[in-house]
XYZ file of C-alpha atoms in Angstrom:
637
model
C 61.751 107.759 93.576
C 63.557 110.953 95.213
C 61.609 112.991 92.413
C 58.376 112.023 92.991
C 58.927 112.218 96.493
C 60.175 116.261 95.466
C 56.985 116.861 93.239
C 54.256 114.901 95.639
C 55.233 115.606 98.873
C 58.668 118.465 99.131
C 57.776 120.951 96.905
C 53.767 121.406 97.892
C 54.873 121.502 101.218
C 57.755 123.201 100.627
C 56.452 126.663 103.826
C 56.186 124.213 106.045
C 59.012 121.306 105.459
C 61.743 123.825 105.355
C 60.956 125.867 107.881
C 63.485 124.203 110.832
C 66.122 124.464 107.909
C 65.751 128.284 107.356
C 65.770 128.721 111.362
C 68.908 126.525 111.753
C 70.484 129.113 108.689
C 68.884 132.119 109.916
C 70.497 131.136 113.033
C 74.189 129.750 112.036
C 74.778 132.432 108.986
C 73.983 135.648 111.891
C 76.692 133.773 113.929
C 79.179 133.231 110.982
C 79.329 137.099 110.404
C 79.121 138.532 113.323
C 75.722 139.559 113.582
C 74.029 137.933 116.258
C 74.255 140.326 118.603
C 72.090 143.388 115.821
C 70.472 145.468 118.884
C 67.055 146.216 117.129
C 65.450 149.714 117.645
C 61.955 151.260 116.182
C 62.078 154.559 118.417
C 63.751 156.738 115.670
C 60.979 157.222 113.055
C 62.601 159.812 111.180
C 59.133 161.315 109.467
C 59.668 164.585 112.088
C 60.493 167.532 110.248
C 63.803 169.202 111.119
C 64.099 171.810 113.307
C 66.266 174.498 114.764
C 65.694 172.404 118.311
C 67.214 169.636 116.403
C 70.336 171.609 115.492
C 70.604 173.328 118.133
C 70.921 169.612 120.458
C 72.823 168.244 117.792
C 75.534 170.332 116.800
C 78.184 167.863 117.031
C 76.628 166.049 113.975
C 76.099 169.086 112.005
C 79.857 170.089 112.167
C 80.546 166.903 111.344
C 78.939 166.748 108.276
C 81.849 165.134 105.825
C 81.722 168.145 103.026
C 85.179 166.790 101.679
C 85.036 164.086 99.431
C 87.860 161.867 99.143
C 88.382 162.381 95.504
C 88.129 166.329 95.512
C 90.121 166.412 98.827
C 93.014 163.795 97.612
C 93.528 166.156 94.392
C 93.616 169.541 96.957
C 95.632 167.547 99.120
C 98.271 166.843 96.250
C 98.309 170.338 94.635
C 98.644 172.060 98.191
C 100.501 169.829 100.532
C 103.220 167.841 98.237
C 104.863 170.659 97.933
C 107.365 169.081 95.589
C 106.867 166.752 93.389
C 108.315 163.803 94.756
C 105.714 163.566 97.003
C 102.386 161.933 96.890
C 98.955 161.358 99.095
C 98.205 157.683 98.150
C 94.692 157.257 100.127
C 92.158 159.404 101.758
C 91.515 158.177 105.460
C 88.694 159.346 107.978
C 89.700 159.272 111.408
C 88.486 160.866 114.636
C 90.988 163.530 117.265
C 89.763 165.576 120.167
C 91.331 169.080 119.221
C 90.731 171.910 121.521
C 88.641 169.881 123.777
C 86.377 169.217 120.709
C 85.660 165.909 119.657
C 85.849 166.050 115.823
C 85.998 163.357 112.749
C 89.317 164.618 110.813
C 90.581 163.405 107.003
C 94.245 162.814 106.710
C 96.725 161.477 104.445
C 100.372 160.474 104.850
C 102.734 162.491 102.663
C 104.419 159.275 101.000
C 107.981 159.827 98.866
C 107.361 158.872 95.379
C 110.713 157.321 93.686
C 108.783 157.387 90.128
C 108.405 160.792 90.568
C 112.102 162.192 90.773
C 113.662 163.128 87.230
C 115.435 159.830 85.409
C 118.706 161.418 85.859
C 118.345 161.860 89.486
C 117.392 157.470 89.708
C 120.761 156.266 90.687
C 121.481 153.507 93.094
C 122.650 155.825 96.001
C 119.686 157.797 95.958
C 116.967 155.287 95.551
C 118.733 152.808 98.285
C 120.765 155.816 100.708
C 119.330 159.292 99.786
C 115.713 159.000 99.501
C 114.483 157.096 101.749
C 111.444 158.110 103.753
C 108.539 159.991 103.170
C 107.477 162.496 105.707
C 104.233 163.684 107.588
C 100.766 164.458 106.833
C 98.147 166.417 105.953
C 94.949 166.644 107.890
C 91.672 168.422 108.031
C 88.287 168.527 109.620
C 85.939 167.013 107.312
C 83.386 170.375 106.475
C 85.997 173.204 107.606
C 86.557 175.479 104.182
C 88.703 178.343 103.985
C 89.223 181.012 101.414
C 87.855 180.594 98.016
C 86.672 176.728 99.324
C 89.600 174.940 100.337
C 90.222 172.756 103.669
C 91.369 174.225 106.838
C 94.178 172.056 107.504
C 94.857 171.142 111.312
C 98.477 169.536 110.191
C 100.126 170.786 107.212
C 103.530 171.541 105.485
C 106.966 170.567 105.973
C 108.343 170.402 108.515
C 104.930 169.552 110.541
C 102.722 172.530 111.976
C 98.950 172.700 112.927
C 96.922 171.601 116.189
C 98.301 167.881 116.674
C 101.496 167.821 117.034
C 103.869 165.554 114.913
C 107.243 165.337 116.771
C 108.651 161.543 114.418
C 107.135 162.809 110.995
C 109.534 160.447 108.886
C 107.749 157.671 107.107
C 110.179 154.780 106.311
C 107.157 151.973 105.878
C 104.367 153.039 103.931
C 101.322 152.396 101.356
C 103.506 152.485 98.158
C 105.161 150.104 96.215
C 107.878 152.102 94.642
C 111.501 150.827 93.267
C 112.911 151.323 96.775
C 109.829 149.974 98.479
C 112.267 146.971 98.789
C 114.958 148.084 100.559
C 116.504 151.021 101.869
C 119.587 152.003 104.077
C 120.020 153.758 106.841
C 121.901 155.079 108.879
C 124.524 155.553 105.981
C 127.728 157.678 105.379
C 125.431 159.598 102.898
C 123.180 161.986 104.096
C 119.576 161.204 104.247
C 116.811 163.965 102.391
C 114.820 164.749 105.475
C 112.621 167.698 103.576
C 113.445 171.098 102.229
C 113.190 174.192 103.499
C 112.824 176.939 101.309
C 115.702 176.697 98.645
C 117.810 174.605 101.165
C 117.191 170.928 101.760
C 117.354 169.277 105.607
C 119.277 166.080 105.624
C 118.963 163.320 108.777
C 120.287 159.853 109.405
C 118.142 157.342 109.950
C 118.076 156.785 114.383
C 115.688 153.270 114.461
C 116.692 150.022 116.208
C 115.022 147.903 114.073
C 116.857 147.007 111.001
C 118.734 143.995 109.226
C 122.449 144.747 110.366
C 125.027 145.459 107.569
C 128.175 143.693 109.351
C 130.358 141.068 108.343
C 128.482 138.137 106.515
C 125.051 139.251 106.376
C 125.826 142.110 103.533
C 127.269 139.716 101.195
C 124.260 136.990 102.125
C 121.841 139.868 101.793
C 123.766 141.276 98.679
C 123.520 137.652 96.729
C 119.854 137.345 97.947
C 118.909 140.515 95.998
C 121.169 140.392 93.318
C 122.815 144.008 94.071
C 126.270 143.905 93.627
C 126.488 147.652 94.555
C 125.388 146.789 98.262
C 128.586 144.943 98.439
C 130.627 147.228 96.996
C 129.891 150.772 98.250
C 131.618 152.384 100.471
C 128.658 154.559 102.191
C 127.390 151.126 104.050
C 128.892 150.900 106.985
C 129.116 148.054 109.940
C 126.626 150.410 111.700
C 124.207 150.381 108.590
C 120.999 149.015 108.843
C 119.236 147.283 106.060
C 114.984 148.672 106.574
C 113.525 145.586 103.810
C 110.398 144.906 102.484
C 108.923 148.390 103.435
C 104.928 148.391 101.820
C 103.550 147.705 104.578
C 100.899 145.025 103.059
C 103.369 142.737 102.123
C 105.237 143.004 106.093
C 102.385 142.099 107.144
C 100.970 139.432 104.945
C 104.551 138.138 105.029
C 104.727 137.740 108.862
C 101.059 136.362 108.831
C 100.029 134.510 105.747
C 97.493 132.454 107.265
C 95.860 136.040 107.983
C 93.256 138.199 105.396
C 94.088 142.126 105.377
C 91.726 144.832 104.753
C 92.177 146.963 101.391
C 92.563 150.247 103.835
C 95.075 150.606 106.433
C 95.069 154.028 107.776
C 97.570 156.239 109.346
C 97.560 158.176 112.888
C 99.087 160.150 114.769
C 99.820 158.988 118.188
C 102.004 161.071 121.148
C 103.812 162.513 117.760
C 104.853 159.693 115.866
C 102.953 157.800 113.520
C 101.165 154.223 113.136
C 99.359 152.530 110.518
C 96.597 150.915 112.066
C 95.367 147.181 109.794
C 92.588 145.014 110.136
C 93.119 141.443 109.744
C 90.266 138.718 109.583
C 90.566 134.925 110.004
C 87.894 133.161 107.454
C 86.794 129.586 106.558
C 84.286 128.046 104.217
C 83.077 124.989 105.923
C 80.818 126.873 108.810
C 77.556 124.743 109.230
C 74.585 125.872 108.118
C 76.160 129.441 107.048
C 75.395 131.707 103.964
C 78.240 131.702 101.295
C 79.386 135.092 100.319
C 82.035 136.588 98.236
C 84.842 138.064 99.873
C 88.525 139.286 98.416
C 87.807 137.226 95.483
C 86.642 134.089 97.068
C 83.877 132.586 98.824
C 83.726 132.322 102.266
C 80.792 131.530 105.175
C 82.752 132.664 108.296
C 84.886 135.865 109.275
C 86.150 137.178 112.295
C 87.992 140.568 112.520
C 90.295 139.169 114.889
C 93.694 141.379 115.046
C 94.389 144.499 114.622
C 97.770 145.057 113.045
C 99.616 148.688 114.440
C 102.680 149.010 112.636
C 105.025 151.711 113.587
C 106.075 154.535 110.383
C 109.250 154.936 111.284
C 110.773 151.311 112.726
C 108.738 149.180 110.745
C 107.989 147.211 114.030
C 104.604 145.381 113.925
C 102.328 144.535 116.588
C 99.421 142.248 116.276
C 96.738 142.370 118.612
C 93.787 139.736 119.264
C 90.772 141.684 119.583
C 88.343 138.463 119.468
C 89.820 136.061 121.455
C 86.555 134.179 121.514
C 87.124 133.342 117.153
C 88.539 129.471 117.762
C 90.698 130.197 114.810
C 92.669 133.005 116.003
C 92.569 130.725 119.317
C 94.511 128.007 117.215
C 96.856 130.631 115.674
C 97.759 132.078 119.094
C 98.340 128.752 120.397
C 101.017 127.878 117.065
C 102.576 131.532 117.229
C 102.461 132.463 120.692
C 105.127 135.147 120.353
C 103.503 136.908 117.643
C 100.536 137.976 119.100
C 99.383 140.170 122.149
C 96.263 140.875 124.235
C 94.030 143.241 122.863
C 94.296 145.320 126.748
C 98.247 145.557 125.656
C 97.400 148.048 123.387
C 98.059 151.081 124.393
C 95.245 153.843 124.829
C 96.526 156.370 122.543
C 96.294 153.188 119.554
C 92.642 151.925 120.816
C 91.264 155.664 120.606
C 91.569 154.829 116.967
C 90.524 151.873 116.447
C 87.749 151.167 113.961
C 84.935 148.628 112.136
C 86.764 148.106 109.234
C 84.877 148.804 106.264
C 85.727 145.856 104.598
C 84.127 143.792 106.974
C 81.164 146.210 107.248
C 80.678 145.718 103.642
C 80.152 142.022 103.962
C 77.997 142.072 106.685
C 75.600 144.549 104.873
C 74.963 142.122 102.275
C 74.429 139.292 104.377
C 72.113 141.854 106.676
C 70.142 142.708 103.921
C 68.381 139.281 103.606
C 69.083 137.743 107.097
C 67.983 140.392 109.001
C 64.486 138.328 109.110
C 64.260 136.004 112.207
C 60.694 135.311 111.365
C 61.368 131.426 109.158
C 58.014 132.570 107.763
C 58.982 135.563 106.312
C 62.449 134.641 105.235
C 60.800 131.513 102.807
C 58.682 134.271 101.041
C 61.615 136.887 100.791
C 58.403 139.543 101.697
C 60.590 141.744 103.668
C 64.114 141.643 102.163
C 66.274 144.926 101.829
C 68.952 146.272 99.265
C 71.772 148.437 99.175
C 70.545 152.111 98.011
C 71.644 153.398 94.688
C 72.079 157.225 93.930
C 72.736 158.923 90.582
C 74.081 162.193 91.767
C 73.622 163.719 88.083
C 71.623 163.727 85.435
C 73.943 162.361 83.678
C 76.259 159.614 85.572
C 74.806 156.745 86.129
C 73.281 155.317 89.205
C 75.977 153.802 92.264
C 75.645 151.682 94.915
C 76.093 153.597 98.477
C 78.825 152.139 99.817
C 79.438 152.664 103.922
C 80.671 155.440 105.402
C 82.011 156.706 108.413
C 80.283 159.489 110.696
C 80.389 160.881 113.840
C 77.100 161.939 115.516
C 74.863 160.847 118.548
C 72.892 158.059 118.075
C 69.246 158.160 118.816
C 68.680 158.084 122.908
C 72.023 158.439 123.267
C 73.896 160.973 125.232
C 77.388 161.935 123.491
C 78.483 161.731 119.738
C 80.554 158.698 118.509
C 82.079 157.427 115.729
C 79.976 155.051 113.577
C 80.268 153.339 110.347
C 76.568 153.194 108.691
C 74.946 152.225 106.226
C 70.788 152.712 105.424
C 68.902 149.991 103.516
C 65.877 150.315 101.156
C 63.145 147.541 100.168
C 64.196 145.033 97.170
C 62.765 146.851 94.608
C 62.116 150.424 95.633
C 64.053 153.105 96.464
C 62.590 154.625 99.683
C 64.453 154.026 103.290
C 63.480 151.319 105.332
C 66.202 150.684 108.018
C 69.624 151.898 108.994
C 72.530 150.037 110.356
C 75.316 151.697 112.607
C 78.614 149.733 113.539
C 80.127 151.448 116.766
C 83.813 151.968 117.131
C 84.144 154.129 120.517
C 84.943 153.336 123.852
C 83.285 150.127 125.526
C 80.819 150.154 122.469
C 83.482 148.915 119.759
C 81.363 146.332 117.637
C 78.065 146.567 118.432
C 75.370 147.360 115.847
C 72.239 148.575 116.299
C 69.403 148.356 113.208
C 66.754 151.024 113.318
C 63.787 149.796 111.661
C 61.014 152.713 109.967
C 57.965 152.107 109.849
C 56.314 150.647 106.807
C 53.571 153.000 106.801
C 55.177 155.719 106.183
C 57.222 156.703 103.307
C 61.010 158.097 104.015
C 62.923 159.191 101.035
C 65.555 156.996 100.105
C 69.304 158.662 98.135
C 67.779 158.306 94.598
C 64.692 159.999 95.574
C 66.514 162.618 97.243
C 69.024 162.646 93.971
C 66.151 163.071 91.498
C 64.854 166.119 93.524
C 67.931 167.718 93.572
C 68.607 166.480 89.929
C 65.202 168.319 89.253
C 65.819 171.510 91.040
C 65.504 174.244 88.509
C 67.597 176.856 90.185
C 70.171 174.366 90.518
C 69.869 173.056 87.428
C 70.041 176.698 85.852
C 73.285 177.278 88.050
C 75.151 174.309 86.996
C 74.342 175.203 83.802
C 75.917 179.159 84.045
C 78.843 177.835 85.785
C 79.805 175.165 83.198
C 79.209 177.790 80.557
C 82.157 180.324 82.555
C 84.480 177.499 81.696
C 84.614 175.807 85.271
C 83.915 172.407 86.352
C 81.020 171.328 88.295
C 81.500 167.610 90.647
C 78.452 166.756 92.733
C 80.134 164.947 96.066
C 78.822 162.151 97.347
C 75.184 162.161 98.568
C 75.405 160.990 102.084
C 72.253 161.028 104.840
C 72.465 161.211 108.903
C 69.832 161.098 111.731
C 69.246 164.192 113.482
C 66.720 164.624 116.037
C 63.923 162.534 114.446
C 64.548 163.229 111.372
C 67.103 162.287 108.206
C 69.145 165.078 106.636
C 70.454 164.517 103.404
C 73.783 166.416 102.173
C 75.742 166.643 98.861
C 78.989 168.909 98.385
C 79.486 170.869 95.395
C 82.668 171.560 94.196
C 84.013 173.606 91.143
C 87.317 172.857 89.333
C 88.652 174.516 85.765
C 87.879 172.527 82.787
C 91.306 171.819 81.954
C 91.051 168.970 85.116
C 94.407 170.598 86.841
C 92.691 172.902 88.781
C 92.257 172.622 92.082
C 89.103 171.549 93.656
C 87.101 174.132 95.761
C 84.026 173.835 97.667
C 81.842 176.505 96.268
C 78.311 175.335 97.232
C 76.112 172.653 100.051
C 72.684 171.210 98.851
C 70.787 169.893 102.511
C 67.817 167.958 101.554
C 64.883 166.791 104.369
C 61.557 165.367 103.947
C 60.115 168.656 102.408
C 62.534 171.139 101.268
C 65.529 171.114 99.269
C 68.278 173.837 100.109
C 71.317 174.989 97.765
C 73.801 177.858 99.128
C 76.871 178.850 99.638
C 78.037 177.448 103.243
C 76.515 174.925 105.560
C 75.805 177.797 107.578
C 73.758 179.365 105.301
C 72.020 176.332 104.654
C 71.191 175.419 107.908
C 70.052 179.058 107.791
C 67.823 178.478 105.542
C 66.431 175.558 106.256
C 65.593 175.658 109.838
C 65.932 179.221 110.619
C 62.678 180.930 111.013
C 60.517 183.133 109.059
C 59.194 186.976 109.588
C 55.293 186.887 109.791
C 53.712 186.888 106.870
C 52.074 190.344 106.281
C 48.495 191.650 107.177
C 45.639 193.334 105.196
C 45.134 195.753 107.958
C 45.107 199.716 106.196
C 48.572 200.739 107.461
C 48.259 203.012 111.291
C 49.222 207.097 111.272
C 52.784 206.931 112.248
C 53.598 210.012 115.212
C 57.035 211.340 114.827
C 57.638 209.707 118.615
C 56.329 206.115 117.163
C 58.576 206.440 114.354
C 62.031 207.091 116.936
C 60.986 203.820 118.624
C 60.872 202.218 115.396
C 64.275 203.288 113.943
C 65.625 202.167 117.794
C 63.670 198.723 117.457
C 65.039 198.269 113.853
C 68.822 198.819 114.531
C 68.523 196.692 118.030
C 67.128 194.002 115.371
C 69.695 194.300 113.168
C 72.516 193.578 115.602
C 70.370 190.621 116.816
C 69.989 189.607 113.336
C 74.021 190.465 112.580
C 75.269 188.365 115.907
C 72.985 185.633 114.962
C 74.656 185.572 111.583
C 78.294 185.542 112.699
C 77.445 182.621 115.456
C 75.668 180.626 112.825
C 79.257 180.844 110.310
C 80.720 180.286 113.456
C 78.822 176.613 114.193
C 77.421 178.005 117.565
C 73.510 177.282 117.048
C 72.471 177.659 120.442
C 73.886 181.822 120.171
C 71.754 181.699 116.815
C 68.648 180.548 118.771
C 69.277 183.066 121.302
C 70.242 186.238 118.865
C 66.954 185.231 116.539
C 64.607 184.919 119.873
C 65.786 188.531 120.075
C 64.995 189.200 117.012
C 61.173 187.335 117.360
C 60.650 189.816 120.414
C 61.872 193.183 118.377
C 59.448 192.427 115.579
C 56.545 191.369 117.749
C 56.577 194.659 119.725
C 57.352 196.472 116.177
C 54.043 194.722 114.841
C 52.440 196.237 117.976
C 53.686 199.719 117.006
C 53.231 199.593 113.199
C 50.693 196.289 112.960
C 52.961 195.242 110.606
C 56.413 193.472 110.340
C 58.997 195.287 108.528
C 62.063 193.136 107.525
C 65.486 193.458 109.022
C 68.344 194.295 107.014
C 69.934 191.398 106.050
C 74.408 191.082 106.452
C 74.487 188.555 103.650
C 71.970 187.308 100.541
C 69.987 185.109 101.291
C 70.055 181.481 99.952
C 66.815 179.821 98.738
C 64.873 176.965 99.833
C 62.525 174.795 97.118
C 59.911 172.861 97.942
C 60.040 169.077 97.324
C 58.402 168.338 94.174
């Protein structure tokens, strides 16, 4: 009976029978994930071309444009800032400071000690447990800055700390790694400490934290037996004043002091009055939501997440603060209610922390997928998947294969928006084709942490998506040809990651080039910037020149008129008119390496003005002498 009810009457009706069910899972699923709340927007169309108006209004995204990979910049990072070789940059993060009263999206990396890496004889008990036992600062640099031959322009860098932020606590006792002394370490001792070296000396310190397991009477022979380390017991450089720092990754202090929580794969370091924090997201999940989507997360399926808490654990103390930042999610609620002294009010955090806060990506990630399809409120729609959307895929070479796009973080000013902000986005193409359809922007500033807005394109109207931008750059025969001389000098070439962000109305697209030597221990450089928009691809040296280049304007094209009688006076107001436009020209060059496009719009409005009254004089228009080559635009094929 239930199958012939499901051939005669379920299935042929099928559009119309289910169509309460899809609402009620439209519905529940959006709530589930966080996504009821998608601000929908059709106003940025992005089929304008891209203009020097647009840059000019926009240069906060353009100097933001992330140049350094994290691959490239984690191997620069390493052969630059270690500066020994116990030292090691474990992750890549993207963060945002306000340096020099400019707002500006920064990559830095904590400068992690590396027990591994010390020589076998040096791997004794007193320096893995007393000696060595923090690592110590960071590196950081804004994200397109390159100096020299193509490497970053660090804003904090060597040892001890120097640069624009200042680092005041740079000593990282709880950390990323999981090292042999990621266990345990001791300190204050009555051995020195290795702070860092200076030159050919090294700096020792002691250890000046509150927080710590104390070494007195009982508790080093408990804590001795627990870990099985008869040499705790027995040396003589632990003292009653000792302090025992334990379980020192910071994953497992965490995950440890919150089981019933789920972590995010990135916790990120920053730097905060001088010292430094790891910021990490936690999320409560379940499985039995009503009505909601399943969807793999962390290895298992889930239909419900909330990224309740954020975790700020202090580098140097180990302390760890947990902070409910949805204290609508019933099952935080619950948790708060069991653990009451382990949480705090997200308004207890204090400003200097919340500046930094973030969407997690992790989370992002999920909620993509789950956008992709449930985006459609329309019942209709959603039971004839007619306007589903997947993740883009890029093949950056002509010979890797093609990648999903995975989120990324930016800073730039959304679309009606007054001032930049830091967004994690991620743009969408139709199932099935490979131009862009929407975009998706998770805000992490200010007042507008977590909301999203989706900007829709029209259907009409055909946007290029990554792989079409990838195949004409892939196609390019003057970058082809290039490639092909460089790997033929014996270097390297690594396409970055192709990334895309709205400017005025219009999408620019923007891949890195960097060179390396063949032998792979090289380091990376940043030798050349491919911009892409809707009709001309542009490969040169800087972003400079490649804004140049693509928005800068043109001398008219010349006439057919016989050429005028030139009068020795005419000819004196030409030379004049020629060196007053090369200066123009010059200053607009040296404001446009400089970042400052609204001195490049007024230097080449100069230089409009100069060569109309020259075409009056000569009724032609002689070129300027240029400071620099040129780069070269192609047309889209």
């Amino acid at each position: 009976y239930p199958a012939a009810v499901q051939g005669v009457s379920a299935t042929p009706n099928a559009g119309s029978y289910e169509l309460p069910y899809i609402a009620r899972e439209i519905d529940y699923t959006r709530k589930a994930y966080g996504l009821s709340d998608v601000k929908g927007n059709t106003s940025f169309t992005g089929d304008q071309p891209l203009t020097l108006q647009d840059v000019q209004n926009d240069q906060v995204t353009v100097n933001n444009l992330r140049l350094w990979d994290y691959g490239p910049l984690k191997d620069t990072y390493q052969q630059q800032q270690a500066l020994r070789t116990y030292y090691t940059f474990n992750n890549i993060d993207l963060d945002r400071y306000t340096i020099n009263g400019q707002y500006q999206q920064l990559e830095i990396s904590a400068r992690e000690f590396d027990f591994n890496r010390l020589q076998s004889s040096a791997q004794n008990w007193v320096n893995e447990r007393l000696t060595y036992t923090h690592g110590y600062g960071v590196a950081a640099s804004p994200v397109n800055a390159v100096v020299g031959e193509g490497l970053p322009d660090y804003v904090v860098h060597d040892l001890p700390p120097a640069g624009s932020i200042p680092v005041t606590q740079p000593g990282i006792y709880f950390g990323e790694l999981s090292t042999p002394n990621s266990g345990y370490v001791i300190g204050p001792s009555n051995a020195q400490e290795f702070d860092y070296a200076k030159g050919s000396q090294d700096v020792f310190t002691s250890y000046t934290g509150k927080h710590g397991v104390p070494m007195n009477g009982a508790n080093r022979a408990l804590w001795s037996l627990k870990l099985s380390d008869f040499s705790l017991l027995v040396s003589g450089q632990v003292s009653d004043k000792s302090l025992m720092l334990y379980r020192r990754n910071i994953r497992d202090r965490v995950q440890e002091l919150a089981p019933f929580l789920s972590f995010d794969a990135d916790p990120y370091i920053v730097i905060v009055d001088g010292r430094l924090f790891w910021i990490m997201d936690a999320y409560t999940t379940a499985t039995t939501y009503p009505y909601s989507q399943s969807q793999s997360f962390q290895g298992n399926d889930i239909n419900y997440i909330r990224n309740s808490v954020k975790v700020v654990v202090d580098a140097y103390e180990g302390t760890a603060a947990f902070y409910v930042m949805d204290s609508k999610d019933p099952l935080i609620k619950a948790y708060q209610a069991t653990f009451p002294s382990l949480f705090q009010p997200a308004d207890a955090m204090p400003k200097g922390i919340r500046d930094h806060i973030r969407v997690p990506e992790d989370l992002f990630n999920i909620q993509v997928q789950i956008y992709a399809t449930y985006h459609m409120s329309d019942p209709k729609v959603f039971f004839t998947r007619e306007d589903v959307w997947d993740v883009p895929t890029a093949q950056t070479s002509p010979s890797s294969g093609s990648l999903a796009l995975q989120p990324y973080y930016v800073l730039f000013r959304l679309p009606g928006e007054q001032n930049p902000e830091f967004l994690l986005i991620m743009p969408f193409t139709p199932h099935g084709k490979n131009n862009l359809v929407s975009w998706l922007a998770a805000r992490s500033d200010g007042s507008s942490y977590g909301q999203y807005v989706s900007y829709v394109l029209s259907k009409d109207k055909n946007i290029f998506g990554p792989q079409q931008v990838a195949n004409r750059i892939n196609q390019d025969p003057t970058i082809s040809r290039d490639f092909t001389l460089l790997h033929s000098t014996g270097s390297q070439v690594q396409q970055g990651n192709l990334l895309v962000v709205p400017i005025g109305n219009s999408f620019l697209y923007f891949e890195p080039i960097y060179l390396r030597a063949t032998s792979g221990t090289g380091i990376p450089e940043l030798k050349k910037v491919i911009l892409v928009d809707q009709s001309n691809v542009v490969y040169a040296n800087t972003l400079a020149e490649a804004i140049q280049q693509l928005v800068g304007g043109a001398p008219p094209p010349p006439t057919n008129q016989p050429p005028q009688i030139i009068t020795p006076a005419v000819a004196a107001q030409i030379t004049d008119l020629v060196t007053q436009a090369n200066l123009h020209y010059k200053a607009a060059y040296d404001a446009l390496k400089r970042g400052d496009f609204t001195t490049y719009a007024n230097e080449m409005a100069a230089v409009g003005e100069i060569l109309q009254k020259l075409q009056a004089l000569t009724g032609t228009s002689p070129t300027t002498a240029s400071p620099s080559p040129s780069p070269r635009a192609s047309p889209s094929p």
